[in-house]
Short mmCIF file of C-alpha atoms and ligand atoms in Angstrom, two decimals:
data_model
loop_
_atom_site.label_atom_id
_atom_site.label_comp_id
_atom_site.label_asym_id
_atom_site.label_seq_id
_atom_site.Cartn_x
_atom_site.Cartn_y
_atom_site.Cartn_z
CA MET A 1 13.75 13.67 10.56
CA ASN A 2 10.33 12.91 12.10
CA GLU A 3 8.62 9.61 11.32
CA LYS A 4 5.10 9.20 9.99
CA LEU A 5 2.42 8.50 12.58
CA TYR A 6 -0.41 6.38 10.97
CA VAL A 7 -3.82 7.68 11.90
CA PHE A 8 -6.29 4.82 12.40
CA ASP A 9 -9.85 6.10 12.70
CA THR A 10 -12.45 3.93 14.54
CA THR A 11 -15.42 6.32 14.58
CA LEU A 12 -17.29 3.87 12.42
CA ARG A 13 -16.53 0.89 14.69
CA ASP A 14 -15.69 1.87 18.35
CA GLY A 15 -17.56 5.18 17.94
CA GLU A 16 -20.55 3.56 16.44
CA GLN A 17 -20.91 1.13 19.31
CA VAL A 18 -22.24 4.00 21.46
CA PRO A 19 -26.07 3.67 22.03
CA GLY A 20 -27.82 6.15 19.83
CA CYS A 21 -24.85 6.67 17.40
CA GLN A 22 -25.83 3.90 14.97
CA LEU A 23 -25.69 4.88 11.33
CA ASN A 24 -27.25 3.35 8.23
CA THR A 25 -25.13 2.27 5.30
CA ILE A 26 -25.58 5.60 3.32
CA GLU A 27 -24.50 7.58 6.42
CA LYS A 28 -21.53 5.37 6.89
CA ILE A 29 -20.41 5.86 3.33
CA GLU A 30 -20.77 9.56 3.69
CA LEU A 31 -18.63 9.51 6.85
CA ALA A 32 -16.08 7.16 5.34
CA LYS A 33 -15.63 9.55 2.32
CA ALA A 34 -15.15 12.52 4.71
CA LEU A 35 -12.51 10.50 6.63
CA GLU A 36 -10.73 9.74 3.40
CA LEU A 37 -10.70 13.46 2.48
CA LEU A 38 -9.29 14.17 5.88
CA LYS A 39 -6.49 11.84 4.87
CA VAL A 40 -6.97 9.26 7.59
CA ASP A 41 -4.66 6.33 6.89
CA ILE A 42 -6.87 3.47 8.05
CA ILE A 43 -10.62 3.50 8.54
CA GLU A 44 -12.00 0.79 10.77
CA CYS A 45 -15.50 0.35 9.39
CA GLY A 46 -17.16 -2.27 11.68
CA PHE A 47 -17.29 -5.68 13.10
CA PRO A 48 -18.83 -7.65 10.17
CA ILE A 49 -19.84 -10.82 12.07
CA SER A 50 -21.88 -8.72 14.45
CA SER A 51 -24.67 -7.79 12.03
CA PRO A 52 -25.73 -7.87 8.40
CA GLY A 53 -25.74 -4.08 8.56
CA ASP A 54 -22.15 -3.96 9.51
CA PHE A 55 -21.25 -6.48 6.86
CA THR A 56 -23.07 -4.59 4.05
CA SER A 57 -21.59 -1.23 5.17
CA ILE A 58 -18.02 -2.61 4.87
CA VAL A 59 -18.77 -4.10 1.43
CA GLU A 60 -20.21 -0.73 0.21
CA ILE A 61 -17.48 1.42 1.79
CA SER A 62 -14.81 -0.88 0.35
CA LYS A 63 -16.24 -0.14 -3.20
CA VAL A 64 -15.84 3.68 -2.92
CA ILE A 65 -12.76 4.28 -0.83
CA LYS A 66 -9.56 4.48 -2.85
CA ASP A 67 -6.72 5.75 -0.62
CA SER A 68 -7.39 4.80 2.93
CA THR A 69 -6.97 1.19 4.18
CA ILE A 70 -10.31 -0.44 5.03
CA CYS A 71 -10.20 -2.43 8.26
CA ALA A 72 -12.69 -4.91 9.72
CA LEU A 73 -12.67 -6.14 13.31
CA THR A 74 -12.88 -9.80 14.48
CA ARG A 75 -12.56 -11.91 17.55
CA ALA A 76 -9.97 -14.66 17.54
CA VAL A 77 -12.49 -16.90 15.90
CA GLU A 78 -12.11 -18.48 12.39
CA LYS A 79 -15.70 -17.78 11.29
CA ASP A 80 -15.27 -14.04 12.25
CA ILE A 81 -12.13 -13.90 10.09
CA GLU A 82 -13.77 -15.63 7.11
CA VAL A 83 -16.70 -13.12 7.23
CA ALA A 84 -14.34 -10.12 7.60
CA ALA A 85 -12.28 -11.35 4.58
CA ASP A 86 -15.50 -11.61 2.56
CA ALA A 87 -16.75 -8.11 3.61
CA LEU A 88 -13.36 -6.64 2.59
CA HIS A 89 -13.41 -8.38 -0.86
CA PHE A 90 -13.69 -5.13 -2.90
CA ALA A 91 -11.25 -3.02 -0.80
CA ARG A 92 -8.20 -1.80 -2.66
CA ARG A 93 -6.19 -1.80 0.61
CA LYS A 94 -7.48 -4.07 3.30
CA ARG A 95 -6.59 -5.06 6.87
CA ILE A 96 -8.14 -7.62 9.28
CA HIS A 97 -7.95 -6.54 12.99
CA THR A 98 -8.14 -9.62 15.10
CA GLY A 99 -7.25 -10.32 18.72
CA ILE A 100 -8.05 -11.65 22.19
CA GLY A 101 -8.04 -10.42 25.79
CA THR A 102 -4.64 -10.83 27.50
CA SER A 103 -5.15 -9.43 31.00
CA ASP A 104 -5.77 -11.86 33.94
CA PRO A 105 -9.34 -10.77 34.48
CA HIS A 106 -10.05 -11.48 30.73
CA ILE A 107 -8.22 -14.80 30.69
CA GLN A 108 -9.81 -16.06 33.89
CA TYR A 109 -13.38 -14.76 33.72
CA LYS A 110 -14.02 -14.17 30.04
CA PHE A 111 -12.22 -17.08 28.54
CA LYS A 112 -11.93 -19.37 31.63
CA SER A 113 -8.51 -20.25 30.19
CA ASN A 114 -4.83 -19.79 30.96
CA ARG A 115 -1.97 -17.63 29.65
CA GLU A 116 -0.40 -20.40 27.47
CA ASP A 117 -3.62 -21.25 25.77
CA ILE A 118 -4.32 -17.55 25.01
CA ILE A 119 -0.87 -17.25 23.29
CA LEU A 120 -1.76 -20.25 21.10
CA ARG A 121 -5.20 -18.83 20.22
CA ALA A 122 -3.54 -15.44 19.41
CA ILE A 123 -1.01 -17.12 17.11
CA SER A 124 -3.61 -19.17 15.23
CA CYS A 125 -5.96 -16.17 14.68
CA VAL A 126 -3.17 -14.12 13.17
CA LYS A 127 -1.98 -17.09 11.03
CA TYR A 128 -5.55 -17.72 9.82
CA ALA A 129 -6.18 -13.98 8.93
CA ARG A 130 -2.83 -13.90 7.03
CA LYS A 131 -4.35 -16.60 4.67
CA PHE A 132 -6.79 -13.93 3.47
CA VAL A 133 -4.90 -10.61 3.71
CA ASP A 134 -1.30 -9.40 3.92
CA ASP A 135 -2.05 -6.67 6.49
CA VAL A 136 -3.09 -8.17 9.88
CA GLU A 137 -3.38 -6.12 13.00
CA PHE A 138 -3.47 -7.93 16.35
CA TYR A 139 -5.17 -6.46 19.44
CA ALA A 140 -4.18 -7.65 22.96
CA GLU A 141 -7.49 -6.46 24.57
CA ASP A 142 -7.07 -4.92 28.05
CA ALA A 143 -3.31 -4.68 27.42
CA GLY A 144 -3.46 -1.74 29.77
CA ARG A 145 -4.01 -4.13 32.66
CA THR A 146 -1.80 -6.98 31.26
CA GLU A 147 1.44 -7.64 32.94
CA ASN A 148 4.26 -6.25 30.72
CA GLU A 149 6.36 -9.48 30.68
CA TYR A 150 3.50 -11.65 29.55
CA LEU A 151 2.32 -8.96 27.08
CA ALA A 152 5.81 -8.93 25.48
CA ARG A 153 5.60 -12.68 24.97
CA VAL A 154 2.24 -12.34 23.33
CA VAL A 155 3.45 -9.54 20.99
CA GLU A 156 6.55 -11.51 20.04
CA ALA A 157 4.49 -14.53 19.19
CA VAL A 158 1.91 -12.76 17.05
CA ILE A 159 4.60 -10.82 15.09
CA LYS A 160 6.29 -14.15 14.43
CA ALA A 161 2.90 -15.49 13.29
CA GLY A 162 2.62 -12.56 10.76
CA ALA A 163 0.98 -9.58 12.48
CA THR A 164 2.04 -6.29 10.75
CA VAL A 165 0.61 -4.03 13.48
CA VAL A 166 0.32 -4.79 17.29
CA ASN A 167 -2.37 -2.91 19.07
CA ILE A 168 -1.88 -2.22 22.83
CA PRO A 169 -5.34 -1.10 23.95
CA ASP A 170 -5.93 0.46 27.33
CA THR A 171 -9.46 -0.95 27.02
CA THR A 172 -10.70 0.20 30.42
CA GLY A 173 -8.99 3.66 30.39
CA TYR A 174 -7.17 2.73 33.58
CA CYS A 175 -3.47 3.59 32.70
CA THR A 176 -1.74 6.91 33.60
CA PRO A 177 0.41 8.45 30.90
CA GLU A 178 3.65 7.36 32.71
CA GLU A 179 2.47 3.77 32.97
CA TYR A 180 1.20 3.51 29.39
CA GLY A 181 4.36 5.18 27.95
CA ALA A 182 6.52 2.71 30.08
CA LYS A 183 4.45 -0.19 28.66
CA ILE A 184 5.27 0.84 25.10
CA LYS A 185 8.90 1.38 26.00
CA TYR A 186 9.01 -2.11 27.63
CA LEU A 187 7.79 -3.63 24.39
CA VAL A 188 10.25 -1.74 22.31
CA GLU A 189 13.10 -2.84 24.49
CA HIS A 190 11.99 -6.49 25.29
CA VAL A 191 10.38 -7.83 22.07
CA PRO A 192 13.23 -9.06 19.85
CA ASN A 193 11.25 -8.85 16.51
CA ILE A 194 9.36 -5.57 17.40
CA ASP A 195 11.04 -3.90 14.35
CA LYS A 196 8.93 -6.11 12.08
CA ALA A 197 5.65 -4.48 13.18
CA ILE A 198 4.07 -1.11 13.92
CA ILE A 199 2.99 -0.55 17.57
CA SER A 200 -0.48 0.97 17.84
CA THR A 201 -2.06 2.87 20.70
CA HIS A 202 -5.84 2.44 21.52
CA CYS A 203 -6.77 4.46 24.61
CA HIS A 204 -10.15 4.88 26.23
CA ASN A 205 -10.99 7.99 28.22
CA ASP A 206 -12.58 6.65 31.50
CA LEU A 207 -10.23 8.81 33.56
CA GLY A 208 -9.97 11.61 31.01
CA MET A 209 -6.37 10.55 30.09
CA ALA A 210 -6.90 9.02 26.59
CA THR A 211 -5.08 11.77 24.62
CA ALA A 212 -2.26 12.05 27.25
CA ASN A 213 -1.82 8.20 27.16
CA THR A 214 -1.70 8.13 23.31
CA LEU A 215 0.91 10.91 23.24
CA ALA A 216 2.99 9.03 25.85
CA GLY A 217 2.77 5.97 23.67
CA ILE A 218 3.97 7.92 20.67
CA MET A 219 6.84 9.46 22.71
CA ASN A 220 7.97 5.85 23.51
CA GLY A 221 7.74 4.33 20.07
CA ALA A 222 4.12 3.78 18.91
CA ARG A 223 3.68 4.76 15.25
CA GLN A 224 -0.05 4.27 14.89
CA ALA A 225 -2.75 5.99 16.93
CA GLU A 226 -6.35 4.68 17.13
CA VAL A 227 -8.69 7.57 17.54
CA THR A 228 -12.28 8.75 16.84
CA ILE A 229 -13.69 12.13 15.65
CA ASN A 230 -14.90 14.17 18.74
CA GLY A 231 -13.53 11.34 20.92
CA ILE A 232 -16.72 9.39 20.74
CA GLY A 233 -16.68 5.71 21.75
CA GLU A 234 -17.61 3.18 24.37
CA ARG A 235 -18.37 4.71 27.81
CA ALA A 236 -16.34 7.88 28.15
CA GLY A 237 -15.03 7.51 24.65
CA ASN A 238 -11.80 7.05 22.70
CA THR A 239 -8.82 9.30 22.13
CA ALA A 240 -9.96 12.20 19.90
CA LEU A 241 -8.38 12.45 16.52
CA GLU A 242 -8.31 16.25 16.49
CA GLU A 243 -6.53 16.44 19.93
CA VAL A 244 -3.70 14.10 18.99
CA VAL A 245 -3.22 15.50 15.49
CA MET A 246 -3.21 19.15 16.68
CA ALA A 247 -0.94 18.39 19.70
CA ILE A 248 1.62 16.90 17.26
CA LYS A 249 1.17 19.81 14.84
CA CYS A 250 1.41 22.72 17.24
CA ARG A 251 4.07 21.39 19.58
CA LYS A 252 7.53 20.50 18.23
CA ASP A 253 8.45 17.81 20.82
CA PHE A 254 6.83 14.77 19.26
CA PRO A 255 9.05 12.79 16.88
CA VAL A 256 6.30 12.26 14.36
CA TYR A 257 4.07 13.97 11.75
CA THR A 258 0.67 13.04 10.35
CA GLU A 259 -0.81 13.53 6.96
CA ILE A 260 -4.22 14.73 8.25
CA ASP A 261 -5.61 17.66 6.28
CA THR A 262 -6.26 19.67 9.38
CA PRO A 263 -8.41 22.53 7.86
CA LEU A 264 -11.09 19.71 7.31
CA ILE A 265 -11.24 18.91 11.06
CA MET A 266 -14.08 21.21 12.06
CA LYS A 267 -16.27 20.19 9.14
CA THR A 268 -15.68 16.45 9.87
CA SER A 269 -16.45 16.97 13.55
CA ARG A 270 -19.76 18.69 12.70
CA LEU A 271 -20.72 15.85 10.25
CA VAL A 272 -20.08 13.24 12.84
CA SER A 273 -22.09 15.26 15.43
CA THR A 274 -25.06 15.65 13.06
CA LEU A 275 -25.02 12.09 11.67
CA MET A 276 -24.56 10.51 15.09
CA ARG A 277 -26.94 12.80 16.91
CA MET A 278 -24.17 13.52 19.38
CA PRO A 279 -23.70 17.19 20.45
CA VAL A 280 -20.09 18.35 20.86
CA GLN A 281 -19.54 19.90 24.35
CA PRO A 282 -18.97 23.62 23.91
CA ASN A 283 -15.56 23.60 25.71
CA LYS A 284 -14.30 20.50 23.83
CA ALA A 285 -10.66 20.94 22.78
CA ILE A 286 -10.14 21.93 19.15
CA VAL A 287 -13.74 21.38 17.99
CA GLY A 288 -15.94 22.90 20.72
CA ARG A 289 -17.77 26.02 19.81
CA ASN A 290 -15.89 27.98 22.57
CA ALA A 291 -12.48 26.50 21.61
CA PHE A 292 -11.50 29.69 19.85
CA ALA A 293 -13.86 32.16 21.54
CA HIS A 294 -12.37 34.85 23.75
CA SER A 295 -14.90 36.20 26.23
CA SER A 296 -13.06 38.06 28.95
CA GLY A 297 -12.08 41.71 28.39
CA ILE A 298 -8.47 41.02 29.22
CA HIS A 299 -8.26 38.11 26.87
CA GLN A 300 -9.98 40.02 24.05
CA ASP A 301 -7.64 43.01 24.50
CA GLY A 302 -4.66 40.63 24.43
CA VAL A 303 -5.90 38.83 21.26
CA LEU A 304 -6.54 42.14 19.50
CA LYS A 305 -3.05 43.29 20.21
CA ASN A 306 -1.55 39.91 19.15
CA ARG A 307 -3.56 36.74 18.46
CA GLU A 308 -0.73 34.57 19.95
CA SER A 309 -1.13 36.09 23.42
CA TYR A 310 -4.03 33.71 24.07
CA GLU A 311 -4.20 31.41 21.01
CA ILE A 312 -1.84 28.44 20.45
CA ILE A 313 -3.57 27.30 17.26
CA ASP A 314 -4.60 29.48 14.32
CA PRO A 315 -8.37 28.74 14.04
CA SER A 316 -7.96 28.44 10.25
CA ALA A 317 -5.61 25.48 10.81
CA VAL A 318 -8.67 23.39 11.83
CA GLY A 319 -11.18 25.02 9.50
CA VAL A 320 -12.68 27.61 11.84
CA ASN A 321 -13.17 31.02 10.29
CA GLU A 322 -13.99 33.49 13.04
CA SER A 323 -14.69 36.38 10.68
CA VAL A 324 -18.31 37.37 10.14
CA ILE A 325 -19.58 36.34 6.63
CA ALA A 326 -21.24 39.12 4.70
CA LEU A 327 -24.36 37.07 3.96
CA THR A 328 -27.66 38.76 4.21
CA ALA A 329 -31.33 38.03 3.21
CA ARG A 330 -30.51 39.70 -0.11
CA SER A 331 -27.71 37.21 -0.96
CA GLY A 332 -28.40 34.88 -3.85
CA ARG A 333 -27.85 31.14 -4.32
CA ALA A 334 -24.50 31.77 -5.97
CA ALA A 335 -23.17 33.61 -2.83
CA LEU A 336 -24.46 30.81 -0.63
CA LYS A 337 -22.88 28.18 -2.81
CA HIS A 338 -19.57 30.05 -2.76
CA HIS A 339 -19.57 30.15 1.02
CA PHE A 340 -20.42 26.37 1.23
CA SER A 341 -17.54 25.55 -1.08
CA ARG A 342 -15.17 27.73 1.08
CA LEU A 343 -16.26 25.41 3.90
CA ASN A 344 -15.61 22.37 1.62
CA ILE A 345 -19.31 21.46 1.62
CA GLU A 346 -20.60 20.32 -1.77
CA LEU A 347 -24.41 20.32 -2.18
CA SER A 348 -26.39 19.02 -5.10
CA ASN A 349 -28.71 21.60 -6.81
CA GLU A 350 -31.65 20.06 -5.04
CA GLU A 351 -29.88 20.24 -1.68
CA LEU A 352 -28.85 23.79 -2.45
CA ASP A 353 -32.48 24.79 -2.98
CA VAL A 354 -33.51 23.45 0.37
CA ALA A 355 -30.49 24.99 2.05
CA TYR A 356 -31.21 28.36 0.45
CA ASP A 357 -34.75 28.30 1.71
CA LYS A 358 -33.48 27.58 5.26
CA PHE A 359 -30.79 30.24 4.81
CA LEU A 360 -33.35 32.92 3.85
CA LYS A 361 -35.52 32.15 6.80
CA LEU A 362 -32.54 32.35 9.17
CA ALA A 363 -31.25 35.53 7.52
CA ASP A 364 -34.67 37.13 8.03
CA VAL A 365 -34.40 36.69 11.85
CA LYS A 366 -30.66 36.91 12.57
CA LYS A 367 -28.32 39.77 12.00
CA GLU A 368 -25.20 37.88 11.18
CA ILE A 369 -24.85 34.55 9.52
CA HIS A 370 -21.70 32.76 10.74
CA ASP A 371 -19.90 29.60 9.44
CA GLU A 372 -21.39 27.78 12.35
CA ASP A 373 -24.95 28.61 11.01
CA LEU A 374 -23.98 27.36 7.50
CA LEU A 375 -22.61 24.08 8.86
CA MET A 376 -25.89 23.67 10.82
CA ILE A 377 -27.95 24.46 7.63
CA SER A 378 -26.05 21.92 5.52
CA GLY A 379 -26.31 19.23 8.20
CA VAL A 380 -30.00 19.72 8.70
CA THR A 381 -30.64 19.94 5.07
CA LYS A 382 -29.03 16.57 4.41
CA ASN A 383 -30.84 15.17 7.39
CA ILE A 384 -34.42 16.13 6.58
CA GLN A 385 -34.45 16.06 2.76
CA THR A 386 -35.19 12.35 2.40
CA HIS A 387 -38.09 12.32 4.93
CA ARG A 388 -41.54 11.02 4.04
CA ILE A 389 -43.12 13.22 6.72
CA LYS A 390 -42.63 17.01 6.40
CA LEU A 391 -43.78 19.82 8.61
CA LYS A 392 -45.85 22.22 6.53
CA TYR A 393 -47.33 24.52 9.20
CA LEU A 394 -47.13 25.06 12.96
CA GLN A 395 -48.95 27.58 15.05
CA VAL A 396 -48.77 27.72 18.87
CA VAL A 397 -50.73 29.75 21.41
CA CYS A 398 -49.05 30.05 24.87
CA GLY A 399 -48.42 32.51 27.57
CA LYS A 400 -49.31 33.23 31.15
CA SER A 401 -52.82 32.14 31.97
CA ALA A 402 -53.38 30.90 28.36
CA ILE A 403 -54.15 27.21 27.61
CA PRO A 404 -51.23 26.12 25.47
CA MET A 405 -52.60 25.01 22.05
CA ALA A 406 -50.80 23.94 18.87
CA THR A 407 -52.04 23.39 15.36
CA VAL A 408 -49.83 21.23 13.14
CA LYS A 409 -50.08 20.51 9.44
CA LEU A 410 -48.00 17.59 8.14
CA LEU A 411 -47.33 16.24 4.67
CA ILE A 412 -47.26 12.50 5.08
CA ASP A 413 -46.26 10.80 1.77
CA GLY A 414 -47.55 13.85 -0.06
CA GLU A 415 -50.90 13.90 1.75
CA GLU A 416 -51.74 16.91 3.96
CA CYS A 417 -53.27 16.29 7.47
CA VAL A 418 -54.01 18.73 10.25
CA ALA A 419 -54.49 18.40 13.95
CA THR A 420 -54.94 20.79 16.91
CA SER A 421 -54.06 19.71 20.53
CA SER A 422 -53.60 21.24 23.92
CA GLY A 423 -50.85 20.44 26.39
CA ASN A 424 -49.09 21.61 29.49
CA GLY A 425 -46.88 23.99 27.35
CA PRO A 426 -46.34 24.84 23.64
CA ILE A 427 -43.96 21.83 22.95
CA ASP A 428 -46.21 19.38 24.75
CA ALA A 429 -49.23 20.65 22.78
CA SER A 430 -47.30 20.46 19.43
CA PHE A 431 -46.10 16.96 20.25
CA SER A 432 -49.67 15.84 21.05
CA ALA A 433 -50.81 17.10 17.70
CA VAL A 434 -48.01 15.34 15.77
CA LYS A 435 -48.62 12.13 17.63
CA SER A 436 -52.37 12.19 16.87
CA LEU A 437 -51.49 12.35 13.12
CA ILE A 438 -48.82 9.66 12.91
CA HIS A 439 -50.84 6.91 14.64
CA ARG A 440 -47.91 5.29 16.35
CA LYS A 441 -47.45 4.82 20.02
CA ILE A 442 -44.24 6.56 20.92
CA ASN A 443 -42.53 7.47 24.24
CA LEU A 444 -40.26 10.39 24.46
CA GLU A 445 -37.08 9.04 26.14
CA GLU A 446 -34.85 12.12 25.87
CA PHE A 447 -35.24 15.71 24.81
CA LEU A 448 -32.14 17.92 24.66
CA VAL A 449 -32.20 21.60 23.66
CA GLN A 450 -28.87 23.42 23.02
CA ALA A 451 -28.07 26.95 21.87
CA ILE A 452 -25.68 26.93 18.98
CA THR A 453 -24.02 30.25 19.37
CA LYS A 454 -24.73 33.32 21.48
CA GLY A 455 -27.70 35.75 21.47
CA THR A 456 -31.48 35.28 21.77
CA ASP A 457 -31.69 35.49 18.04
CA ASP A 458 -29.55 32.54 17.46
CA VAL A 459 -30.17 28.98 16.48
CA GLY A 460 -31.17 26.27 18.93
CA LYS A 461 -30.44 22.59 18.36
CA VAL A 462 -32.71 19.77 19.55
CA HIS A 463 -31.77 16.13 20.00
CA ILE A 464 -34.60 13.69 20.68
CA GLN A 465 -34.94 9.98 21.47
CA VAL A 466 -38.25 8.19 21.16
CA GLU A 467 -39.16 4.62 21.87
CA ASN A 468 -41.57 2.56 19.74
CA LYS A 469 -42.18 -1.13 20.26
CA GLY A 470 -38.94 -1.48 22.24
CA ASN A 471 -36.74 0.28 19.61
CA ILE A 472 -35.01 3.61 20.06
CA TYR A 473 -35.13 6.22 17.28
CA TYR A 474 -33.09 9.46 17.20
CA GLY A 475 -34.05 12.84 15.76
CA PHE A 476 -32.29 16.10 15.26
CA SER A 477 -33.08 19.63 14.07
CA ALA A 478 -32.03 23.22 14.47
CA ASN A 479 -33.89 26.42 14.04
CA THR A 480 -34.10 29.92 15.56
CA ASP A 481 -37.66 29.01 16.66
CA ILE A 482 -37.02 26.40 19.36
CA ILE A 483 -40.56 25.01 19.17
CA THR A 484 -40.31 24.40 15.39
CA ALA A 485 -36.84 22.71 15.99
CA SER A 486 -38.50 20.51 18.59
CA VAL A 487 -41.29 19.49 16.28
CA GLU A 488 -38.86 18.94 13.39
CA ALA A 489 -36.61 16.82 15.55
CA LEU A 490 -39.64 14.75 16.64
CA ILE A 491 -40.55 14.27 12.94
CA ASP A 492 -36.96 13.31 12.14
CA ALA A 493 -37.16 10.49 14.75
CA VAL A 494 -40.68 9.47 13.80
CA SER A 495 -39.87 9.28 10.11
CA LYS A 496 -37.37 6.51 10.92
CA ILE A 497 -40.16 4.37 12.40
CA ILE A 498 -42.68 4.66 9.58
O1 KIV B 1 -10.87 -1.09 23.47
C1 KIV B 1 -10.51 -2.17 22.88
O2 KIV B 1 -9.81 -3.00 23.50
C2 KIV B 1 -11.00 -2.37 21.55
C3 KIV B 1 -10.37 -3.61 20.83
C4 KIV B 1 -11.45 -4.47 20.28
C5 KIV B 1 -9.42 -3.09 19.79
O3 KIV B 1 -11.71 -1.68 21.03
ZN1 ZN B 2 -11.82 0.27 22.08
#
């Protein structure tokens, strides 16, 4: 009988540490609700002492989440633990995640301390956290580079002090699967009280081995995996939730099961990508746009004869519906609503109106509307609806030997304003016109254009980063007209400044 593997999602904490991925409280609540629907067991929501924003988000998420455990991160510092306990006040199920670095480089350079002192600090932070909550997870930061014998002493001591979960992070992503698996096995075999706690994996992807290391940990006794959606996280990221969950589901050799509602994986992945302005690479395992696309003739022929010749996962198991949706410019709101519900996307009447408008524009210029397009429409709709600045009109003149010119009409707080500018291309001209209307000094730091699907009639996505007074703002949009998408993305970013 397989044992349950607890899925601990840290998209809102380790994932959100990525520059450019910061979310506001409303966005964090939306994502936390999506993670709960996905049936994630534990949601790590932030590091409450680090900022008032993190603290407030944990308070608000705690009020709305019913089933998943809400977890807050701390250092081995009493004040951190007190603030975390406060932030978790409303949570129905709560966990404090506290810990300290245990590798020699951390002990010597970060703490200028010694191994015995670190054990004492580890014990006292766990004991202190247990005064506030029953569920305390201890992390041995940089456990990947910590000598096994010493790590086993730390783990035994913190379990004795009351830790319910012991997290063994490969913080720097240095381990190989053999090494990481052996580390977990060592703890199982050498820590006398290990049966009193759950062992957790927390692997970073610096050498591209995070998923392999996590699976090696599970094979050797870990029963909790710390993961993020799309594998986002510090540097090269964390272990991707979708990879671990689907590896366990589609292969029979892991002694565990998860309760993840896998058909919601794709939708959650797109939500994270849109909210965090972080494109998913097309060949990303499970959730990349090409993950279920067969392009070569030989593969297509094989799949047509039998899907299993080249597919190890049924796309519907992760919420991908490859069939073309019969949605045309003549379809009504009801049909659109039906297709959104099929994709588990619930829109308010107001949001549906905006989405319908976008759908009609798209259906006018595109032969087939795919699920991918609907996911984009719903993401962009939620993104732009609340903006104080709206693009009303855009006209560009460009071409060989023509001077690129753009006329832009914006609605700023309900007031119409128009500007015409030239530039070295249509996007440059449009951006100049927008800049002349918003009266803010902004510098474009990054401008990324990506095609969503295939042909020339398809939708392009634009991610933008602008700088204003030393702060960075992120913008996103998608449209079949790439110049309109660029201007909309600029407005999305600029709206956050004003
Ligand atoms: O990578 C790491 O070690 C962490 C800990 C804070 C859990 O994120
Ligand atoms: Zn981490």
